[in-house]
Every structure is written in structure tokens, then in C-alpha cells.
PDB file of C-alpha atoms in Angstrom:
ATOM      1  CA  UNK L   1     126.099 116.565 121.275  1.00  0.00           C
ATOM      2  CA  UNK L   2     124.187 119.089 123.394  1.00  0.00           C
ATOM      3  CA  UNK L   3     124.888 121.807 120.807  1.00  0.00           C
ATOM      4  CA  UNK L   4     123.677 119.540 117.993  1.00  0.00           C
ATOM      5  CA  UNK L   5     120.535 118.681 119.946  1.00  0.00           C
ATOM      6  CA  UNK L   6     119.786 122.367 120.419  1.00  0.00           C
ATOM      7  CA  UNK L   7     120.250 122.890 116.690  1.00  0.00           C
ATOM      8  CA  UNK L   8     117.828 120.044 115.967  1.00  0.00           C
ATOM      9  CA  UNK L   9     115.300 121.515 118.382  1.00  0.00           C
ATOM     10  CA  UNK L  10     115.536 124.938 116.757  1.00  0.00           C
ATOM     11  CA  UNK L  11     114.937 123.601 113.266  1.00  0.00           C
ATOM     12  CA  UNK L  12     112.024 121.508 114.533  1.00  0.00           C
ATOM     13  CA  UNK L  13     110.603 124.613 116.219  1.00  0.00           C
ATOM     14  CA  UNK L  14     110.705 126.452 112.883  1.00  0.00           C
ATOM     15  CA  UNK L  15     108.759 123.621 111.256  1.00  0.00           C
ATOM     16  CA  UNK L  16     106.187 123.482 114.069  1.00  0.00           C
ATOM     17  CA  UNK L  17     105.730 127.265 113.936  1.00  0.00           C
ATOM     18  CA  UNK L  18     105.199 127.156 110.177  1.00  0.00           C
ATOM     19  CA  UNK L  19     108.340 129.122 109.347  1.00  0.00           C
ATOM     20  CA  UNK L  20     109.419 126.051 107.356  1.00  0.00           C
ATOM     21  CA  UNK L  21     106.607 124.220 105.571  1.00  0.00           C
ATOM     22  CA  UNK L  22     106.586 120.713 104.068  1.00  0.00           C
ATOM     23  CA  UNK L  23     108.424 120.769 100.767  1.00  0.00           C
ATOM     24  CA  UNK L  24     110.062 124.139 101.451  1.00  0.00           C
ATOM     25  CA  UNK L  25     113.740 124.699 100.780  1.00  0.00           C
ATOM     26  CA  UNK L  26     115.858 125.687 103.782  1.00  0.00           C
ATOM     27  CA  UNK L  27     117.744 128.990 103.597  1.00  0.00           C
ATOM     28  CA  UNK L  28     121.403 128.843 102.626  1.00  0.00           C
ATOM     29  CA  UNK L  29     123.604 127.238 105.259  1.00  0.00           C
ATOM     30  CA  UNK L  30     125.369 130.439 106.304  1.00  0.00           C
ATOM     31  CA  UNK L  31     122.098 132.346 106.578  1.00  0.00           C
ATOM     32  CA  UNK L  32     120.327 129.671 108.590  1.00  0.00           C
ATOM     33  CA  UNK L  33     123.311 129.202 110.916  1.00  0.00           C
ATOM     34  CA  UNK L  34     123.382 132.948 111.591  1.00  0.00           C
ATOM     35  CA  UNK L  35     119.614 133.154 112.131  1.00  0.00           C
ATOM     36  CA  UNK L  36     119.733 130.271 114.618  1.00  0.00           C
ATOM     37  CA  UNK L  37     122.907 131.431 116.335  1.00  0.00           C
ATOM     38  CA  UNK L  38     124.743 128.226 115.444  1.00  0.00           C
ATOM     39  CA  UNK L  39     128.082 127.334 113.970  1.00  0.00           C
ATOM     40  CA  UNK L  40     127.917 125.873 110.488  1.00  0.00           C
ATOM     41  CA  UNK L  41     129.355 122.584 111.799  1.00  0.00           C
ATOM     42  CA  UNK L  42     126.563 122.288 114.378  1.00  0.00           C
ATOM     43  CA  UNK L  43     123.986 123.058 111.720  1.00  0.00           C
ATOM     44  CA  UNK L  44     125.411 120.375 109.437  1.00  0.00           C
ATOM     45  CA  UNK L  45     125.225 117.797 112.225  1.00  0.00           C
ATOM     46  CA  UNK L  46     121.614 118.775 112.885  1.00  0.00           C
ATOM     47  CA  UNK L  47     120.740 118.510 109.202  1.00  0.00           C
ATOM     48  CA  UNK L  48     122.320 115.035 109.024  1.00  0.00           C
ATOM     49  CA  UNK L  49     120.323 113.890 112.037  1.00  0.00           C
ATOM     50  CA  UNK L  50     117.043 115.338 110.743  1.00  0.00           C
ATOM     51  CA  UNK L  51     117.682 113.769 107.352  1.00  0.00           C
ATOM     52  CA  UNK L  52     118.065 110.365 109.027  1.00  0.00           C
ATOM     53  CA  UNK L  53     114.702 111.016 110.718  1.00  0.00           C
ATOM     54  CA  UNK L  54     113.151 111.782 107.292  1.00  0.00           C
ATOM     55  CA  UNK L  55     112.277 115.296 108.476  1.00  0.00           C
ATOM     56  CA  UNK L  56     114.667 116.857 105.983  1.00  0.00           C
ATOM     57  CA  UNK L  57     115.656 115.739 102.483  1.00  0.00           C
ATOM     58  CA  UNK L  58     119.004 116.660 100.933  1.00  0.00           C
ATOM     59  CA  UNK L  59     118.951 117.041  97.154  1.00  0.00           C
ATOM     60  CA  UNK L  60     122.450 117.033  95.770  1.00  0.00           C
ATOM     61  CA  UNK L  61     123.198 120.241  93.905  1.00  0.00           C
ATOM     62  CA  UNK L  62     119.858 121.758  94.865  1.00  0.00           C
ATOM     63  CA  UNK L  63     119.800 122.196  98.629  1.00  0.00           C
ATOM     64  CA  UNK L  64     118.014 120.863 101.697  1.00  0.00           C
ATOM     65  CA  UNK L  65     114.243 120.685 101.878  1.00  0.00           C
ATOM     66  CA  UNK L  66     111.645 119.894 104.501  1.00  0.00           C
ATOM     67  CA  UNK L  67     110.172 116.492 103.650  1.00  0.00           C
ATOM     68  CA  UNK L  68     106.467 115.874 103.113  1.00  0.00           C
ATOM     69  CA  UNK L  69     106.278 115.067 106.855  1.00  0.00           C
ATOM     70  CA  UNK L  70     103.775 112.318 106.071  1.00  0.00           C
ATOM     71  CA  UNK L  71     103.471 109.917 109.039  1.00  0.00           C
ATOM     72  CA  UNK L  72     104.419 106.891 106.953  1.00  0.00           C
ATOM     73  CA  UNK L  73     107.647 108.571 105.879  1.00  0.00           C
ATOM     74  CA  UNK L  74     108.581 109.698 109.386  1.00  0.00           C
ATOM     75  CA  UNK L  75     107.916 106.245 110.820  1.00  0.00           C
ATOM     76  CA  UNK L  76     110.218 104.540 108.307  1.00  0.00           C
ATOM     77  CA  UNK L  77     113.159 105.134 110.614  1.00  0.00           C
ATOM     78  CA  UNK L  78     111.639 102.550 112.979  1.00  0.00           C
ATOM     79  CA  UNK L  79     111.808  99.815 110.363  1.00  0.00           C
ATOM     80  CA  UNK L  80     115.455  99.020 111.049  1.00  0.00           C
ATOM     81  CA  UNK L  81     114.706  98.525 114.756  1.00  0.00           C
ATOM     82  CA  UNK L  82     111.941  96.077 113.882  1.00  0.00           C
ATOM     83  CA  UNK L  83     114.139  94.212 111.401  1.00  0.00           C
ATOM     84  CA  UNK L  84     116.968  93.578 113.858  1.00  0.00           C
ATOM     85  CA  UNK L  85     114.882  92.949 116.971  1.00  0.00           C
ATOM     86  CA  UNK L  86     115.179  89.598 118.720  1.00  0.00           C
ATOM     87  CA  UNK L  87     114.486  88.289 122.182  1.00  0.00           C
ATOM     88  CA  UNK L  88     112.352  90.352 124.518  1.00  0.00           C
ATOM     89  CA  UNK L  89     112.308  93.281 122.113  1.00  0.00           C
ATOM     90  CA  UNK L  90     110.769  91.146 119.345  1.00  0.00           C
ATOM     91  CA  UNK L  91     108.133  89.976 121.793  1.00  0.00           C
ATOM     92  CA  UNK L  92     107.352  93.535 122.865  1.00  0.00           C
ATOM     93  CA  UNK L  93     106.909  94.629 119.259  1.00  0.00           C
ATOM     94  CA  UNK L  94     104.587  91.695 118.702  1.00  0.00           C
ATOM     95  CA  UNK L  95     102.539  92.676 121.740  1.00  0.00           C
ATOM     96  CA  UNK L  96     102.052  96.152 120.279  1.00  0.00           C
ATOM     97  CA  UNK L  97     100.895  94.580 117.043  1.00  0.00           C
ATOM     98  CA  UNK L  98      98.482  92.423 119.044  1.00  0.00           C
ATOM     99  CA  UNK L  99      96.940  95.602 120.479  1.00  0.00           C
ATOM    100  CA  UNK L 100      96.577  97.340 117.112  1.00  0.00           C
ATOM    101  CA  UNK L 101      95.921  94.842 114.333  1.00  0.00           C
ATOM    102  CA  UNK L 102      92.669  93.296 115.623  1.00  0.00           C
ATOM    103  CA  UNK L 103      91.190  96.796 115.913  1.00  0.00           C
ATOM    104  CA  UNK L 104      92.364  97.646 112.400  1.00  0.00           C
ATOM    105  CA  UNK L 105      90.779  94.432 111.101  1.00  0.00           C
ATOM    106  CA  UNK L 106      87.503  95.291 112.827  1.00  0.00           C
ATOM    107  CA  UNK L 107      87.522  98.728 111.218  1.00  0.00           C
ATOM    108  CA  UNK L 108      88.232  97.130 107.855  1.00  0.00           C
ATOM    109  CA  UNK L 109      85.147  94.923 108.212  1.00  0.00           C
ATOM    110  CA  UNK L 110      82.964  98.020 108.296  1.00  0.00           C
ATOM    111  CA  UNK L 111      84.568  99.586 105.216  1.00  0.00           C
ATOM    112  CA  UNK L 112      85.360  96.666 102.929  1.00  0.00           C
ATOM    113  CA  UNK L 113      83.825  96.444  99.456  1.00  0.00           C
ATOM    114  CA  UNK L 114      83.291  93.529  97.121  1.00  0.00           C
ATOM    115  CA  UNK L 115      86.254  94.741  95.083  1.00  0.00           C
ATOM    116  CA  UNK L 116      88.406  94.750  98.220  1.00  0.00           C
ATOM    117  CA  UNK L 117      87.336  91.201  99.016  1.00  0.00           C
ATOM    118  CA  UNK L 118      88.206  90.071  95.503  1.00  0.00           C
ATOM    119  CA  UNK L 119      91.661  91.613  95.866  1.00  0.00           C
ATOM    120  CA  UNK L 120      92.260  89.937  99.231  1.00  0.00           C
ATOM    121  CA  UNK L 121      91.087  86.608  97.861  1.00  0.00           C
ATOM    122  CA  UNK L 122      93.518  86.997  94.976  1.00  0.00           C
ATOM    123  CA  UNK L 123      96.346  87.718  97.376  1.00  0.00           C
ATOM    124  CA  UNK L 124      95.612  84.529  99.313  1.00  0.00           C
ATOM    125  CA  UNK L 125      95.575  82.531  96.093  1.00  0.00           C
ATOM    126  CA  UNK L 126      98.994  83.975  95.274  1.00  0.00           C
ATOM    127  CA  UNK L 127     100.204  82.922  98.729  1.00  0.00           C
ATOM    128  CA  UNK L 128      98.946  79.390  98.107  1.00  0.00           C
ATOM    129  CA  UNK L 129     100.895  79.235  94.836  1.00  0.00           C
ATOM    130  CA  UNK L 130     104.093  80.687  96.294  1.00  0.00           C
ATOM    131  CA  UNK L 131     107.180  78.767  95.172  1.00  0.00           C
ATOM    132  CA  UNK L 132     109.439  79.818  98.019  1.00  0.00           C
ATOM    133  CA  UNK L 133     109.453  81.601 101.359  1.00  0.00           C
ATOM    134  CA  UNK L 134     110.298  85.003  99.917  1.00  0.00           C
ATOM    135  CA  UNK L 135     107.364  84.861  97.509  1.00  0.00           C
ATOM    136  CA  UNK L 136     105.000  83.750 100.264  1.00  0.00           C
ATOM    137  CA  UNK L 137     106.141  86.543 102.569  1.00  0.00           C
ATOM    138  CA  UNK L 138     105.656  89.144  99.838  1.00  0.00           C
ATOM    139  CA  UNK L 139     102.045  88.014  99.331  1.00  0.00           C
ATOM    140  CA  UNK L 140     101.472  87.736 103.049  1.00  0.00           C
ATOM    141  CA  UNK L 141     102.644  91.297 103.646  1.00  0.00           C
ATOM    142  CA  UNK L 142     100.409  92.549 100.843  1.00  0.00           C
ATOM    143  CA  UNK L 143      97.436  90.749 102.428  1.00  0.00           C
ATOM    144  CA  UNK L 144      97.911  92.222 105.887  1.00  0.00           C
ATOM    145  CA  UNK L 145      98.864  95.619 104.476  1.00  0.00           C
ATOM    146  CA  UNK L 146      95.705  95.771 102.379  1.00  0.00           C
ATOM    147  CA  UNK L 147      93.555  95.023 105.429  1.00  0.00           C
ATOM    148  CA  UNK L 148      95.341  97.693 107.468  1.00  0.00           C
ATOM    149  CA  UNK L 149      94.808 100.220 104.681  1.00  0.00           C
ATOM    150  CA  UNK L 150      91.073  99.514 104.731  1.00  0.00           C
ATOM    151  CA  UNK L 151      90.936 100.817 108.302  1.00  0.00           C
ATOM    152  CA  UNK L 152      91.360 104.275 106.785  1.00  0.00           C
ATOM    153  CA  UNK L 153      94.150 105.480 109.067  1.00  0.00           C
ATOM    154  CA  UNK L 154      97.547 105.946 107.360  1.00  0.00           C
ATOM    155  CA  UNK L 155      99.385 106.182 110.686  1.00  0.00           C
ATOM    156  CA  UNK L 156      97.942 102.857 111.817  1.00  0.00           C
ATOM    157  CA  UNK L 157      98.828 101.264 108.475  1.00  0.00           C
ATOM    158  CA  UNK L 158     102.416 102.492 108.706  1.00  0.00           C
ATOM    159  CA  UNK L 159     102.835 101.238 112.263  1.00  0.00           C
ATOM    160  CA  UNK L 160     101.510  97.784 111.430  1.00  0.00           C
ATOM    161  CA  UNK L 161     103.841  97.454 108.456  1.00  0.00           C
ATOM    162  CA  UNK L 162     106.777  98.285 110.699  1.00  0.00           C
ATOM    163  CA  UNK L 163     105.700  95.887 113.449  1.00  0.00           C
ATOM    164  CA  UNK L 164     105.603  92.938 111.047  1.00  0.00           C
ATOM    165  CA  UNK L 165     108.635  93.410 108.850  1.00  0.00           C
ATOM    166  CA  UNK L 166     109.684  91.245 105.917  1.00  0.00           C
ATOM    167  CA  UNK L 167     113.031  90.402 107.543  1.00  0.00           C
ATOM    168  CA  UNK L 168     111.426  88.895 110.632  1.00  0.00           C
ATOM    169  CA  UNK L 169     108.872  86.898 108.655  1.00  0.00           C
ATOM    170  CA  UNK L 170     111.462  85.324 106.361  1.00  0.00           C
ATOM    171  CA  UNK L 171     113.701  84.566 109.341  1.00  0.00           C
ATOM    172  CA  UNK L 172     111.105  82.593 111.268  1.00  0.00           C
ATOM    173  CA  UNK L 173     109.710  80.728 108.276  1.00  0.00           C
ATOM    174  CA  UNK L 174     113.170  79.433 107.468  1.00  0.00           C
ATOM    175  CA  UNK L 175     113.737  78.440 111.084  1.00  0.00           C
ATOM    176  CA  UNK L 176     110.309  76.882 111.644  1.00  0.00           C
ATOM    177  CA  UNK L 177     110.534  74.477 108.782  1.00  0.00           C
ATOM    178  CA  UNK L 178     108.247  75.003 105.916  1.00  0.00           C
ATOM    179  CA  UNK L 179     105.007  73.558 104.651  1.00  0.00           C
ATOM    180  CA  UNK L 180     103.163  72.886 107.909  1.00  0.00           C
ATOM    181  CA  UNK L 181     103.803  76.436 109.097  1.00  0.00           C
ATOM    182  CA  UNK L 182     102.660  77.890 105.781  1.00  0.00           C
ATOM    183  CA  UNK L 183      99.480  75.791 105.838  1.00  0.00           C
ATOM    184  CA  UNK L 184      98.612  77.039 109.323  1.00  0.00           C
ATOM    185  CA  UNK L 185      99.173  80.669 108.354  1.00  0.00           C
ATOM    186  CA  UNK L 186      97.054  80.245 105.229  1.00  0.00           C
ATOM    187  CA  UNK L 187      94.238  78.647 107.203  1.00  0.00           C
ATOM    188  CA  UNK L 188      94.161  81.506 109.701  1.00  0.00           C
ATOM    189  CA  UNK L 189      94.280  84.082 106.913  1.00  0.00           C
ATOM    190  CA  UNK L 190      91.265  82.339 105.403  1.00  0.00           C
ATOM    191  CA  UNK L 191      89.378  82.733 108.676  1.00  0.00           C
ATOM    192  CA  UNK L 192      90.142  86.444 108.715  1.00  0.00           C
ATOM    193  CA  UNK L 193      88.948  86.825 105.128  1.00  0.00           C
ATOM    194  CA  UNK L 194      85.721  84.953 105.867  1.00  0.00           C
ATOM    195  CA  UNK L 195      84.971  87.290 108.766  1.00  0.00           C
ATOM    196  CA  UNK L 196      85.627  90.313 106.566  1.00  0.00           C
ATOM    197  CA  UNK L 197      83.377  88.897 103.838  1.00  0.00           C
ATOM    198  CA  UNK L 198      80.603  88.588 106.427  1.00  0.00           C
ATOM    199  CA  UNK L 199      81.212  92.230 107.427  1.00  0.00           C
ATOM    200  CA  UNK L 200      81.361  90.920 110.998  1.00  0.00           C
ATOM    201  CA  UNK L 201      83.629  93.344 112.859  1.00  0.00           C
ATOM    202  CA  UNK L 202      83.724  91.337 116.086  1.00  0.00           C
ATOM    203  CA  UNK L 203      84.544  88.089 114.326  1.00  0.00           C
ATOM    204  CA  UNK L 204      87.189  89.811 112.204  1.00  0.00           C
ATOM    205  CA  UNK L 205      88.753  91.301 115.327  1.00  0.00           C
ATOM    206  CA  UNK L 206      88.696  87.931 117.085  1.00  0.00           C
ATOM    207  CA  UNK L 207      90.184  86.090 114.106  1.00  0.00           C
ATOM    208  CA  UNK L 208      93.062  88.552 113.895  1.00  0.00           C
ATOM    209  CA  UNK L 209      93.577  88.415 117.655  1.00  0.00           C
ATOM    210  CA  UNK L 210      93.741  84.614 117.638  1.00  0.00           C
ATOM    211  CA  UNK L 211      96.232  84.709 114.797  1.00  0.00           C
ATOM    212  CA  UNK L 212      98.604  87.116 116.542  1.00  0.00           C
ATOM    213  CA  UNK L 213      98.151  85.602 120.005  1.00  0.00           C
ATOM    214  CA  UNK L 214      99.218  82.293 118.521  1.00  0.00           C
ATOM    215  CA  UNK L 215     102.419  83.873 117.287  1.00  0.00           C
ATOM    216  CA  UNK L 216     103.113  85.190 120.769  1.00  0.00           C
ATOM    217  CA  UNK L 217     102.611  81.752 122.330  1.00  0.00           C
ATOM    218  CA  UNK L 218     104.924  80.212 119.751  1.00  0.00           C
ATOM    219  CA  UNK L 219     107.572  82.835 120.445  1.00  0.00           C
ATOM    220  CA  UNK L 220     107.461  82.227 124.195  1.00  0.00           C
ATOM    221  CA  UNK L 221     107.529  78.461 123.747  1.00  0.00           C
ATOM    222  CA  UNK L 222     110.559  78.634 121.473  1.00  0.00           C
ATOM    223  CA  UNK L 223     112.680  80.583 123.983  1.00  0.00           C
ATOM    224  CA  UNK L 224     115.607  78.450 125.207  1.00  0.00           C
ATOM    225  CA  UNK L 225     115.286  77.222 128.774  1.00  0.00           C
ATOM    226  CA  UNK L 226     116.407  79.818 131.296  1.00  0.00           C
ATOM    227  CA  UNK L 227     116.396  82.676 128.803  1.00  0.00           C
ATOM    228  CA  UNK L 228     113.994  85.604 128.562  1.00  0.00           C
ATOM    229  CA  UNK L 229     110.780  84.928 126.701  1.00  0.00           C
ATOM    230  CA  UNK L 230     111.179  85.313 122.999  1.00  0.00           C
ATOM    231  CA  UNK L 231     114.932  84.879 122.750  1.00  0.00           C
ATOM    232  CA  UNK L 232     114.585  82.999 119.488  1.00  0.00           C
ATOM    233  CA  UNK L 233     114.163  84.932 116.277  1.00  0.00           C
ATOM    234  CA  UNK L 234     110.590  85.202 115.097  1.00  0.00           C
ATOM    235  CA  UNK L 235     108.324  86.751 112.534  1.00  0.00           C
ATOM    236  CA  UNK L 236     105.131  88.370 113.777  1.00  0.00           C
ATOM    237  CA  UNK L 237     103.035  86.530 111.223  1.00  0.00           C
ATOM    238  CA  UNK L 238     103.325  82.783 111.699  1.00  0.00           C
ATOM    239  CA  UNK L 239     101.258  81.031 114.325  1.00  0.00           C
ATOM    240  CA  UNK L 240     101.896  77.923 116.406  1.00  0.00           C
ATOM    241  CA  UNK L 241      98.858  76.399 114.775  1.00  0.00           C
ATOM    242  CA  UNK L 242     100.881  76.419 111.584  1.00  0.00           C
ATOM    243  CA  UNK L 243     103.779  74.660 113.255  1.00  0.00           C
ATOM    244  CA  UNK L 244     101.495  71.881 114.458  1.00  0.00           C
ATOM    245  CA  UNK L 245      99.278  71.677 111.403  1.00  0.00           C
ATOM    246  CA  UNK L 246      99.526  68.872 108.931  1.00  0.00           C
ATOM    247  CA  UNK L 247     101.063  69.849 105.622  1.00  0.00           C
ATOM    248  CA  UNK L 248      97.931  68.380 104.050  1.00  0.00           C
ATOM    249  CA  UNK L 249      95.701  70.982 105.723  1.00  0.00           C
ATOM    250  CA  UNK L 250      93.430  72.808 103.283  1.00  0.00           C
ATOM    251  CA  UNK L 251      95.072  76.118 102.419  1.00  0.00           C
ATOM    252  CA  UNK L 252      93.094  79.240 103.099  1.00  0.00           C
ATOM    253  CA  UNK L 253      91.414  80.739 100.104  1.00  0.00           C
ATOM    254  CA  UNK L 254      91.267  77.409  98.251  1.00  0.00           C
TER     255      UNK L 254
END
């Protein structure tokens, strides 16, 4: 493993130094192994690891290339960790989202256009018409993703998408029991949209913070007695207000 790690470090050093640029094809295996002072087996292990990290891309029959190295691509490897997280880890991921998403929403309030507002309103209408949990979650992710994109920072957008994965959202909606939860989420989304429409950065930040803080309270409350906070499975996008809300509550965006 130490030899493989050194091989990984050497290839990374070539990329950092500019000897290998994004999109560039790596030299032939035997040449690169000789240049780096590595065995071909060690080089292959390093290439496999860097491919898993999205730093390298293997094209069958063509060779190995440096990826685009775009932040969103490199961060994709974290998605699996977010998808499978439960317990204290799920809570910790949610806390990171709580730090980032309100700020992203505030930034969006200063950049949003009428066309953006129309798109967000359309997304909420789609959520209201969703026929099942999967359809609702797809709309919900598009809504939050569009707001994150408006902040103008691709790294921030990528992180927020990872921190609130589709798998977690579907999991908690199925466990939490349906219409009342959906109504609460829709109502809170409506509050966020209203703040964005007013171009009120502070109100937008507060609305997003309330939404995510509610999720955190729900997660802690659902932990079985005597277990660490957040032992139950949860999505970072459904609030306790939704769990308590009447199913007759007016959906957001209506």
C-alpha cells in the first residue's frame, strides 16, 4: 500500500506541476513507470485509485487521460458516503449543510432574475403534482439545486447536492409517512421562494436555516432511546413541521 500511495502522490505531483494537464493523455504505461521509478503493477494500482477519485479517466482501447478536474466531478466520489450514511454521520452531514445552504440561498437572493423565479415556481408546482415519493424527490432536488446554482459557486453547488442525496430523501419520506410530511416541506419551500422573490437576502437565509434546522431537530427526536443522536435514517430535506402538519395544509407554490 505504501508503494501505491507513493505512486499516487507522484502522479498527482505531475498534475499539480502542470506536466499533466486536464484532458491530457498519460504516457504509455512502461514509459510512465520508468519515469516515475515504479513497477508497472504499482502504477496500475495507482491508476485504478486515481480513476476512482475521478482524477484519471480510462478510455478502453485509447489510453488513460487526466480528467477535466472540475470540482463537481472530483466531489462525486463523496456521493456514496452521503447515500449510505446513517446515525451520527448522517447528522454531521446535515450540520454541514446547515452551515452552507442558508448562505447559498442568501447569495441567490442577490442574483436571482424573474426568469429564475418563474423556473423555481414551476418546480414547486411540479412537486405539488407529484404522484409518488420518487417524483416529489426529483422535483425537490431540482428546486434546491437551482437555488444553489444561483449562488454562482460551482464548488458550493456540488457540495450541497452531495449533502442532500436522493437516496436519503426517499428513505426518510417512506419512513415518515407521506402527505403531512410533503405538505410541510412544500410550505417551507414556499417561504424560501417568497423571500427570494422579495430579493431579501436575510429573509432567504433565515427561511433556509429554519428549514434545515427543523430537519436536524426531527433527526435527533427520532433517535431511539439510549442511542446516539440521529440513529434513524433520514433525508436532509424534510422538516419536523412537515411531520406535524395537517395533510390539508396549503401546499407551497399554490
